XYZ file of C-alpha atoms in Angstrom:
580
model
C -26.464 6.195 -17.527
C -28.247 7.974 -20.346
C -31.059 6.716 -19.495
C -31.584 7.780 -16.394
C -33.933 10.529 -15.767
C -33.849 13.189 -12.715
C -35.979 14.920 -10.380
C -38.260 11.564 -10.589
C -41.158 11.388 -8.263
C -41.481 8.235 -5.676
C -41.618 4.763 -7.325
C -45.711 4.408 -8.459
C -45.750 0.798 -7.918
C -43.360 -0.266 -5.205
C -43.986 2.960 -2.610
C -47.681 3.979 -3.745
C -49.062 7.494 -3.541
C -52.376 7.398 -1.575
C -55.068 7.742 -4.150
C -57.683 8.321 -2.231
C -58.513 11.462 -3.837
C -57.748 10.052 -7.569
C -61.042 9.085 -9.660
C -61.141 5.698 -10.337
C -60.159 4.395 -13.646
C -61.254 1.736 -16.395
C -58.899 -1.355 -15.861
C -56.786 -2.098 -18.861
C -58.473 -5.794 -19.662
C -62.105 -3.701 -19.918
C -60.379 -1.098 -22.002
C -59.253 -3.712 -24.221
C -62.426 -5.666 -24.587
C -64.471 -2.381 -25.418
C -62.054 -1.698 -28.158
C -62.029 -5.011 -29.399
C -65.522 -5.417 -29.538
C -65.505 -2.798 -32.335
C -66.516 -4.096 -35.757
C -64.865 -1.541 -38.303
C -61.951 -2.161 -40.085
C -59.886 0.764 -40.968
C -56.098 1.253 -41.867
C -53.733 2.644 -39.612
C -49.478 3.513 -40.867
C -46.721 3.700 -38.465
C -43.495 5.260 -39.055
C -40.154 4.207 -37.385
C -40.118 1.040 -35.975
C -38.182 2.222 -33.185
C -39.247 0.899 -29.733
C -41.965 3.708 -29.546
C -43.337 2.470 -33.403
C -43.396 -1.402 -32.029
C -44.805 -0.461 -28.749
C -46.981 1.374 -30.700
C -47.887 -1.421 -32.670
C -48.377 -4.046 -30.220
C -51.015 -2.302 -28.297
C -52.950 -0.847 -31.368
C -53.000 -4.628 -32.766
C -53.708 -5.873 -29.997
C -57.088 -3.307 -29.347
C -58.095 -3.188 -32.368
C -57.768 -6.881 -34.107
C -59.892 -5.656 -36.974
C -57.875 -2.372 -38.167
C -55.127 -3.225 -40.608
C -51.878 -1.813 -39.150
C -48.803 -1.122 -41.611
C -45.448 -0.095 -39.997
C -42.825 1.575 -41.933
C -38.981 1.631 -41.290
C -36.176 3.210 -42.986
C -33.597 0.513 -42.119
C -33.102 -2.979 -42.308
C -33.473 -3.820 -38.570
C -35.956 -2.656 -36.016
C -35.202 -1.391 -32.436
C -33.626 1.933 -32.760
C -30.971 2.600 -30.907
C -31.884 -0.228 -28.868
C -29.311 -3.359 -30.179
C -27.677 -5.500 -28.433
C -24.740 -7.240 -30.634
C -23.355 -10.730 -29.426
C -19.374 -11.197 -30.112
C -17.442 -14.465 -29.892
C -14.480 -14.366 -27.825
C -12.250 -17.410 -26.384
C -14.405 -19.610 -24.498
C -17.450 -18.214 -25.039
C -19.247 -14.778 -25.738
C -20.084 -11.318 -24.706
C -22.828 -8.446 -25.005
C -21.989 -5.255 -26.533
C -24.814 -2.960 -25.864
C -24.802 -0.165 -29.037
C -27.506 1.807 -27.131
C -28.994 1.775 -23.714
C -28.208 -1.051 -21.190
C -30.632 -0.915 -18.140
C -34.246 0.192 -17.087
C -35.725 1.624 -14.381
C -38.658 0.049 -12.743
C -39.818 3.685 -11.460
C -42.380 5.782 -12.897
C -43.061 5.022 -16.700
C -41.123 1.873 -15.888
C -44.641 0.222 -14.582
C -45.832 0.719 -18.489
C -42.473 -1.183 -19.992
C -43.089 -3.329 -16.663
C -46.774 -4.442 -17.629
C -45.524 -5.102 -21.329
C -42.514 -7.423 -20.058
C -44.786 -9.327 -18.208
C -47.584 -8.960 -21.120
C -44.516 -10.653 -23.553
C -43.826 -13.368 -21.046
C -40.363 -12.408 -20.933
C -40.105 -12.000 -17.217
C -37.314 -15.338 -17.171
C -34.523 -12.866 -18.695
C -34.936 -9.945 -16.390
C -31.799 -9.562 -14.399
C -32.507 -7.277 -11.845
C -29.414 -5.666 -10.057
C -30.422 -4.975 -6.308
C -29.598 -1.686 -4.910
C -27.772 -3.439 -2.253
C -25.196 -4.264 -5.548
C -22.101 -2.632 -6.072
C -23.206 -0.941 -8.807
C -26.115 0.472 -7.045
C -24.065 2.276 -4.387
C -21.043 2.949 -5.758
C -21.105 5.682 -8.539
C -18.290 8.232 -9.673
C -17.690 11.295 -10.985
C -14.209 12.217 -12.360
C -12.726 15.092 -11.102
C -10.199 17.045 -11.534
C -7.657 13.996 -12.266
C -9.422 11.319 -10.571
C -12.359 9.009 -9.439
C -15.245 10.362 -6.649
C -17.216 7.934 -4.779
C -20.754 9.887 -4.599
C -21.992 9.925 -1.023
C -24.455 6.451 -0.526
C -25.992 5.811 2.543
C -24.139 1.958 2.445
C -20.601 4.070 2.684
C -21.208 5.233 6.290
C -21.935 8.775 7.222
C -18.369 9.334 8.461
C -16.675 8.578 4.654
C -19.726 10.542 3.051
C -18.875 13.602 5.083
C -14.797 13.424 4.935
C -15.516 12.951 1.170
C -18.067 16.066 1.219
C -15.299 18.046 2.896
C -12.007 16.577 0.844
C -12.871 16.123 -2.497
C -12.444 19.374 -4.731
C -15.471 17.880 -7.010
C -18.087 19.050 -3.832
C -16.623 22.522 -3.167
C -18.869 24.888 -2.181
C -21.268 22.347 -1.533
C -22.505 23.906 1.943
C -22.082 27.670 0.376
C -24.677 26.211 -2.027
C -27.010 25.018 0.705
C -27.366 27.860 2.302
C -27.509 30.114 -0.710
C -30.316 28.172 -1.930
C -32.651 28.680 1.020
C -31.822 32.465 0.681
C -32.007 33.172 -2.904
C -35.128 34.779 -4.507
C -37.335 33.304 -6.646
C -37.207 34.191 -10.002
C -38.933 36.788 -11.487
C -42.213 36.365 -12.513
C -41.822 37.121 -16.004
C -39.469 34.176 -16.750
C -41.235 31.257 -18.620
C -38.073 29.018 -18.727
C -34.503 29.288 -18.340
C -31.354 26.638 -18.222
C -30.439 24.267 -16.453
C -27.383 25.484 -15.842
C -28.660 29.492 -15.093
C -31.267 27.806 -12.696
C -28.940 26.325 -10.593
C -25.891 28.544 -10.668
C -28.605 31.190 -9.905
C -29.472 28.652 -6.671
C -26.414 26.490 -5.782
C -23.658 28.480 -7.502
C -21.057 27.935 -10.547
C -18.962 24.906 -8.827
C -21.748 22.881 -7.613
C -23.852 23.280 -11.240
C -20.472 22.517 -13.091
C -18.619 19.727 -11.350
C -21.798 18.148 -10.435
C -25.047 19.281 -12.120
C -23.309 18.860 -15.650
C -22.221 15.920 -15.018
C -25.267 14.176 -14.618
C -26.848 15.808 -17.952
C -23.737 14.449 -19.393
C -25.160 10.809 -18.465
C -28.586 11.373 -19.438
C -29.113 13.625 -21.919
C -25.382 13.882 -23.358
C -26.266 17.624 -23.171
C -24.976 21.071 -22.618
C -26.706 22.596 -19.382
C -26.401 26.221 -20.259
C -29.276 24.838 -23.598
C -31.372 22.408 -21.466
C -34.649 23.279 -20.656
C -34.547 23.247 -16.391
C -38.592 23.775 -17.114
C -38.679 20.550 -19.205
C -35.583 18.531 -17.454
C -36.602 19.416 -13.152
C -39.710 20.166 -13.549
C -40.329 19.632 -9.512
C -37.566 22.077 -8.910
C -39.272 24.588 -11.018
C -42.283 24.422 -9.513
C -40.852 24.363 -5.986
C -39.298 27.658 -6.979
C -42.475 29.028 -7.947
C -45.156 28.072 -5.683
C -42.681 27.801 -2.226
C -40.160 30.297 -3.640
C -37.053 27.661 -3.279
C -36.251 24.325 -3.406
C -35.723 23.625 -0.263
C -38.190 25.642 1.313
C -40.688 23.749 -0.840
C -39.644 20.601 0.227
C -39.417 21.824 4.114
C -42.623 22.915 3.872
C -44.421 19.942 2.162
C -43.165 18.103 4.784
C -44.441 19.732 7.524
C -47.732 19.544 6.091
C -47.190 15.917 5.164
C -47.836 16.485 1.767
C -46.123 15.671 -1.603
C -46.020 16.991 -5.163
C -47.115 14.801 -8.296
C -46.636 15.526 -12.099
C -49.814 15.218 -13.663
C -48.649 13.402 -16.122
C -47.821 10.972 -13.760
C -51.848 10.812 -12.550
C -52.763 8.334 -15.573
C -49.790 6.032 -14.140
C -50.448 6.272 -10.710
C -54.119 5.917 -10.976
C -53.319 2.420 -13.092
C -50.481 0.872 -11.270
C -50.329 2.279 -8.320
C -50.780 -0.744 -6.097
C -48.733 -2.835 -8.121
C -51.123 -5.620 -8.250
C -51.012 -5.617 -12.039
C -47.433 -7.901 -11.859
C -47.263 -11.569 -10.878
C -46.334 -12.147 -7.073
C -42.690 -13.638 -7.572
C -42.092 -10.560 -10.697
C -42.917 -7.818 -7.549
C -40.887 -9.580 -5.096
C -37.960 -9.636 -7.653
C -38.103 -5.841 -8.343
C -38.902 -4.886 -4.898
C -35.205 -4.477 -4.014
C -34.319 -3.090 -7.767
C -32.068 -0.610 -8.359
C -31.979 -1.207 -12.272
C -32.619 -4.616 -14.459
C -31.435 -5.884 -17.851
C -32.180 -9.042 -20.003
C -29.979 -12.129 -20.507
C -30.235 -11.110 -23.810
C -29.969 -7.464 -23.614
C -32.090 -4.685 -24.067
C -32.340 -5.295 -27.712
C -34.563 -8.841 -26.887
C -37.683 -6.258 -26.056
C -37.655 -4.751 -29.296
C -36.952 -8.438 -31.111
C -39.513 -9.796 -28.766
C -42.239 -7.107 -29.815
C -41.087 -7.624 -33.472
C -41.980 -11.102 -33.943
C -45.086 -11.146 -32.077
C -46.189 -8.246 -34.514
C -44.445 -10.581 -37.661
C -47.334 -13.270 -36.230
C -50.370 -10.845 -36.051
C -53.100 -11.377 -39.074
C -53.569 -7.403 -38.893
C -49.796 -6.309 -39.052
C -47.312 -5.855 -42.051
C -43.514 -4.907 -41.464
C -41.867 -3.215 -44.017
C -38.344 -2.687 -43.222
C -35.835 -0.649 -46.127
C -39.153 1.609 -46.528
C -38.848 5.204 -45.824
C -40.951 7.415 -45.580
C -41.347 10.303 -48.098
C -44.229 12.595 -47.579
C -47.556 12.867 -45.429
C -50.141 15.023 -47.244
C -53.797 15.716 -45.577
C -56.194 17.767 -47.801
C -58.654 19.680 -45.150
C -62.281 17.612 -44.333
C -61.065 14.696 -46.527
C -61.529 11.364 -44.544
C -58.460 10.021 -45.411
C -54.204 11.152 -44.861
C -51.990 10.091 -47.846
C -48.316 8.562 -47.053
C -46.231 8.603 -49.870
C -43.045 6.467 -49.046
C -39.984 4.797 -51.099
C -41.754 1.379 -51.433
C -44.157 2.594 -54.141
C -44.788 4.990 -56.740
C -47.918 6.066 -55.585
C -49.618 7.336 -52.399
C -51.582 5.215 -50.100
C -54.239 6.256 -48.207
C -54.534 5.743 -44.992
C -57.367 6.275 -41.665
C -54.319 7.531 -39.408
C -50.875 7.734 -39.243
C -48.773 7.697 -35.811
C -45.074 9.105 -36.656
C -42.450 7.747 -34.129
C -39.905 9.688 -36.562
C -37.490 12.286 -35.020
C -39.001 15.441 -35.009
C -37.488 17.111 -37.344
C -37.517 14.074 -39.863
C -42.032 14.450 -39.471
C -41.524 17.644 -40.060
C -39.634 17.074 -43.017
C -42.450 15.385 -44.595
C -44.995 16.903 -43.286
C -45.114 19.132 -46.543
C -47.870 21.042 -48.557
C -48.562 18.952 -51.275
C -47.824 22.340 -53.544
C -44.428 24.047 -51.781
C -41.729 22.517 -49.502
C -43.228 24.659 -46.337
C -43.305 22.387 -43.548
C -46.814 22.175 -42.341
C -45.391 21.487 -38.607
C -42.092 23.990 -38.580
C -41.842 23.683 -34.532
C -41.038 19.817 -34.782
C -38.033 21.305 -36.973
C -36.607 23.246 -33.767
C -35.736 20.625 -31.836
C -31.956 19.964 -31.589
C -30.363 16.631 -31.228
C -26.638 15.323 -30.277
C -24.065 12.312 -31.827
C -22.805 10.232 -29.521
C -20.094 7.350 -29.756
C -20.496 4.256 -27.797
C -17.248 1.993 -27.672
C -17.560 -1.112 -25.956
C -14.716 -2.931 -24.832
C -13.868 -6.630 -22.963
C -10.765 -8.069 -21.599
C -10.151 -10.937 -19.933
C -8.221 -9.972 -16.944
C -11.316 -9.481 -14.963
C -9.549 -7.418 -12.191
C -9.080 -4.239 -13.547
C -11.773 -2.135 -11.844
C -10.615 -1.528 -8.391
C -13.426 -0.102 -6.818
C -16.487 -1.833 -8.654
C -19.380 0.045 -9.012
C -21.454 1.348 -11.998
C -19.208 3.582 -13.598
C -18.511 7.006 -13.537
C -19.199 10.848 -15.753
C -17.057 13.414 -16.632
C -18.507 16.806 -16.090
C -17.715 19.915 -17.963
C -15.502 21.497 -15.606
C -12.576 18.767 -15.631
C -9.165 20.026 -17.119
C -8.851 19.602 -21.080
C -5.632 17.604 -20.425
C -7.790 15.003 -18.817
C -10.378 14.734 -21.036
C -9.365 15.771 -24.719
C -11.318 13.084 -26.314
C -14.627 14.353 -24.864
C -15.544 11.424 -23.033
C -18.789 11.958 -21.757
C -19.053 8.560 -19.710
C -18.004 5.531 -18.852
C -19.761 2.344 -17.995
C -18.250 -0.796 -15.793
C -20.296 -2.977 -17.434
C -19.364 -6.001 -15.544
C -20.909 -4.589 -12.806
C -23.244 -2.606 -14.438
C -25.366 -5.867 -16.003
C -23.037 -8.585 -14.887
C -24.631 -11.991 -16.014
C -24.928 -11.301 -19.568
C -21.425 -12.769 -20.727
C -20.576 -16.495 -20.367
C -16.816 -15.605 -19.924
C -15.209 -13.429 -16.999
C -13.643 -10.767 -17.876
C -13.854 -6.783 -17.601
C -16.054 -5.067 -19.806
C -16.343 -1.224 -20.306
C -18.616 1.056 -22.195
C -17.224 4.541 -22.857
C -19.290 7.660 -24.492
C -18.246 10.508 -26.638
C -19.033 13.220 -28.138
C -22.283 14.500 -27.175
C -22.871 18.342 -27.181
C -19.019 18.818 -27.679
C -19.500 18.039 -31.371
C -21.777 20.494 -31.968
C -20.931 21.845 -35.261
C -18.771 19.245 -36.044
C -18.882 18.108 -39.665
C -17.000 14.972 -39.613
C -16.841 12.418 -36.719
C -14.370 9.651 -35.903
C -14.527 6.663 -37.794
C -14.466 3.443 -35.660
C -10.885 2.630 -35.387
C -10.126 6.292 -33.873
C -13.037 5.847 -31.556
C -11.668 2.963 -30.256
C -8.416 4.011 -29.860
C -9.786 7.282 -28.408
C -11.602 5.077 -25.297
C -8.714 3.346 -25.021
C -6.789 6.432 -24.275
C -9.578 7.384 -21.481
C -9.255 4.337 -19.497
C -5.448 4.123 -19.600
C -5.455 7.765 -18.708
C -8.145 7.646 -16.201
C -8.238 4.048 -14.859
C -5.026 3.115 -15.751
C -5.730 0.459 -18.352
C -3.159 -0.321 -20.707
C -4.271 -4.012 -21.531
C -4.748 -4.732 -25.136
C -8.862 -5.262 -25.381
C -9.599 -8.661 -26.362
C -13.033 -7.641 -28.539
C -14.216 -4.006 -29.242
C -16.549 -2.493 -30.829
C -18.026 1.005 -32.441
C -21.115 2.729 -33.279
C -21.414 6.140 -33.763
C -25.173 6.894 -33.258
C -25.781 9.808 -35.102
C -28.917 12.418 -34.142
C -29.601 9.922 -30.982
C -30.477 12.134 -28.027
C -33.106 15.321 -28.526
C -32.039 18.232 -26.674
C -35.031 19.700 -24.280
C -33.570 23.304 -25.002
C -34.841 26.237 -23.140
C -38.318 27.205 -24.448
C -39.115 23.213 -24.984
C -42.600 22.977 -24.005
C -43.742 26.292 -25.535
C -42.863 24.263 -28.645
C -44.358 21.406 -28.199
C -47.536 23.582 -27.297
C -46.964 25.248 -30.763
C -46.382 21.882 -32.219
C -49.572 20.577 -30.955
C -51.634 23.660 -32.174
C -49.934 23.007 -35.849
C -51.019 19.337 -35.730
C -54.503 19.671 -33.894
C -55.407 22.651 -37.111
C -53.057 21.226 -40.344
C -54.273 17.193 -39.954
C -57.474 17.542 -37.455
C -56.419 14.115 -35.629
C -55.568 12.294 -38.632
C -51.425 12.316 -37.878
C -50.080 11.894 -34.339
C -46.462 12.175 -32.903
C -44.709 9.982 -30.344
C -40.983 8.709 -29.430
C -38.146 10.159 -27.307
C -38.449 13.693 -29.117
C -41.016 15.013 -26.953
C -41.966 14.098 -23.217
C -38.962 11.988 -22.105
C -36.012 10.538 -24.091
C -35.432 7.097 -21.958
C -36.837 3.983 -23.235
C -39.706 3.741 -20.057
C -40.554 7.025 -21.483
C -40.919 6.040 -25.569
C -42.439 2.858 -24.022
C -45.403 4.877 -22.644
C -45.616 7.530 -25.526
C -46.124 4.573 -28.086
C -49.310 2.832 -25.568
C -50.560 6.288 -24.832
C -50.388 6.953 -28.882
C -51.963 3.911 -29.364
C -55.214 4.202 -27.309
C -55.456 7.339 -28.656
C -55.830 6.093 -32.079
C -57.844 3.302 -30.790
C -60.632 5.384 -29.347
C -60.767 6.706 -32.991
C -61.300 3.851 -34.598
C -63.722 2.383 -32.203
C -65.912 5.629 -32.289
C -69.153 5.886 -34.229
C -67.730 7.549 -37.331
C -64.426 6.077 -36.884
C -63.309 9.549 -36.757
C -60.074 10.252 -35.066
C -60.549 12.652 -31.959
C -59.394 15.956 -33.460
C -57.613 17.255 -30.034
C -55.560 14.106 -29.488
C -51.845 14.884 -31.373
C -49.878 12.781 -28.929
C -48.924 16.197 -27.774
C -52.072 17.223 -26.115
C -50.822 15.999 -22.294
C -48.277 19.242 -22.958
C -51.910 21.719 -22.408
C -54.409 19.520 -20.714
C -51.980 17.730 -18.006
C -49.515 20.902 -17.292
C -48.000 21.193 -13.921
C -48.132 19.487 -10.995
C -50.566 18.559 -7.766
C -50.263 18.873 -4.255
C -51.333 15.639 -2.317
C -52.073 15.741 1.460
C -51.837 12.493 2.749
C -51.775 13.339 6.636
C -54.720 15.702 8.047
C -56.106 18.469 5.089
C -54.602 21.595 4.544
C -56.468 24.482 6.419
């Protein structure tokens, strides 16, 4: 659930946009050769060996065989928040998942797609159809119990006695109608919250019982801080161009047209057809709702790790932090002074995967403390608590299904623990354990420990989940395995004003390093794994054209941020007759 993104655009590679009117671009086996072909050999530092640092990694190895690639990370294991953690119980074992679980084939999924298939790991995908149970059955709790969301597989008389029964939709039709009547905004406004954006449209109960409780599952966020500019982006624009949602959307389809990010052009113009995966990999996913590994999502980051461990041109150095990045103006090299060594080394480019506010950190003036990059410092983030949980009766779901959020508006009685989530993970990924059982995932904390300076240890956590699924499922078994990680700083907050930052952030980098340090990871354009996936290829390239050029001079423009200026906004495609 937190990875799942909203207000996506239609799947790029199993329902193609027409691209008739797209330019044609280089394939990805010429891009590679013309890279490769180049003869220097430069150096190139990578910090945070994250999935966006090994993604990162793989592809600039892989382009450009001759450039010595160094990645840096802070801990001892790579991945991120991306581990999957194998326990022993009786008779076999189980997958706890400490960070995301699933992936979504849609959108940026074709880029983590490609690599899977790139990897040869396509014999562990488990793909879960959407004709599963956890595909159509999905809950919110609310006030004091579980909501079926309306599915087409439920039949359209139970989706309309639930619309009309269930306290959770109230005001639902109020909100219809108030939408296609309500004015745009003013023109003046450059961004605003989620949660103004759609009170202002669908009203207070619909945006709290049911808005807020999906930014609970994705973003672990408050929706009264979120960015609606950065976080609907298609709703924004509908507003503005059509002056409503749903007139937008009315409209587009009476002139059989549709609406594409364009930052989604580079994707669609690449993978469109889908003809870059193996026949029996498309027929797999064509059904997809979301897919795992038998190994968990953690085997794509191990996967990418040894392949790197087994490259001539690539060094690993795990327990190495980095310290300080100093750039001194026209000088053709960018120093990286890290915990590993006394002394600075020099380097032709450095890509930082590091949260924001860490590259800011050390992006310093040699002389004075001042970051060099302050609007990577203004980007907030949240703690969240994952608890996983197994026991072996496996029949204590009753309705299976995915799982189910909690928005903001349910009583405190029900949910003092802040329980943000909870995941039926049997369901959810259900061929990963070699026992049966019933295995939950359940998610604290978020934006509701804002401020906080202390957080529960393990033990409390633990007993805190237990507390929400005897409460709120009625569990009271004694959990045969558990497990606790509190992942501190893990989800950036796309607060109100986002993108002006980044824009800012951009400016800072393009003037203070002049192409010499670029930014990628989950901070910026996307905080799902399909999302860091693409940021650390994209980065990649980027650095790659660089190297390859005639001077081996980084392009000054490209910050990893630049697609926040030159690929703003979104494009109208016509795809029946054109538009008088």
């Amino acid at each position: 659930m937190l990875l799942r993104r909203h207000g996506r655009l239609p799947n790029l590679f199993l329902r193609p946009t027409p691209l008739r009117s797209l330019p044609s671009s280089p394939s990805s086996q010429r891009f590679f050769a013309e890279v490769a072909s180049s003869e220097k050999s430069q150096d190139v530092a990578i910090l945070g060996a994250g999935i966006t640092g090994l993604t990162a990694a793989y592809y600039l190895a892989r382009e450009t065989p001759d450039a010595k690639i160094t990645v840096y990370e802070a801990g001892e294991s790579v991945g991120g928040w991306m581990q999957s953690k194998w326990v022993d119980v009786e008779g076999g074992r189980i997958l706890f998942e400490e960070g995301p679980r699933t992936l979504r084939p849609q959108d940026n999924g074709a880029v983590t797609l490609q690599l899977i298939q790139d990897l040869r790991l396509i014999p562990e995908v488990q793909v879960s159809s959407v004709r599963s149970p956890a595909a159509q059955n999905r809950f919110i709790y609310y006030p004091d119990h579980l909501v079926r969301m309306p599915h087409p597989s439920h039949g359209l008389v139970k989706n309309i006695y639930n619309l009309i029964t269930e306290p959770v939709f109230k005001g639902g039709l109020n909100a219809a109608i108030n939408e296609w009547r309500e004015e745009p905004r003013s023109t003046t406004v450059t961004d605003e919250s989620v949660g103004n954006f759609f009170s202002r449209r669908l009203g207070h109960q619909v945006t709290d019982n049911l808005v807020s409780a999906v930014m609970h599952g994705i973003y672990a966020g408050n929706i009264y801080q979120l960015s609606v500019k950065s976080l609907f982006p298609a709703a924004w624009f509908l507003e503005k161009e059509y002056g409503g949602v749903l007139k937008g959307l009315a409209q587009l389809r009476g002139e059989q047209a549709t609406i594409q990010q364009k930052r989604m052009v580079p994707i669609a113009e690449e993978f469109g057809s889908g003809i870059h995966l193996e026949p029996d990999f498309r027929i797999a996913l064509a059904h997809a709702s979301v897919y795992t590994f038998q190994r968990g999502l953690g085997s794509l980051a191990e996967t990418l790790k040894d392949r790197l461990v087994h490259k001539h041109n690539v060094q690993m150095k795990t327990n190495t932090a980095a310290q300080s990045v100093a750039y001194k103006p026209n000088s053709p090299t960018i120093e990286l002074k890290h915990s590993g060594s006394e002394s600075t080394d020099q380097y032709d480019c450095i890509i930082s995967t590091l949260p924001a506010n860490a590259t800011s950190k050390i992006c310093c003036d040699p002389s004075s403390t001042t970051p060099r990059v302050p609007s990577l410092g203004l980007i907030p983030s949240v703690t969240v608590m994952v608890v996983n949980l197994f026991f072996t009766n496996a029949d204590l779901v009753q309705t299976p299904g995915f799982g189910y959020l909690l928005p903001r508006s349910v009583p405190f009685d029900q949910n003092p623990e802040f329980a943000l989530g909870v995941i039926f993970d049997s369901y959810a990924a259900p061929e990963q354990d070699s026992v049966p059982g019933s295995k939950f995932t359940v998610m604290l904390g978020g934006h509701w420990w804002d401020g906080w300076d202390a957080f529960p240890d393990g033990e409390q956590g633990i007993a805190m989940a237990r507390t929400v699924l005897a409460r709120h499922l009625g569990i009271v078994d004694k959990p045969v395995a558990t497990h606790a990680t509190l992942q501190r700083d893990c989800i950036p907050q796309y607060t109100v004003g986002h993108e002006d930052r980044m824009k800012q952030a951009h400016r800072d980098l393009e003037s203070g390093y002049r192409g010499k340090l670029k930014v990628a990871g989950n901070t910026y354009a996307g905080v799902g794994v399909n999302d860091c996936v693409r940021a650390g290829r994209d980065v990649a390239r980027s650095v790659a054209r660089g190297l390859k050029s005639a001077n081996g001079q980084q392009v000054t423009r490209e910050t990893g941020l630049q697609s926040f200026i030159d690929d703003e906004g979104f494009r109208v495609n016509y795809h029946g007759r054109k538009k008088d």
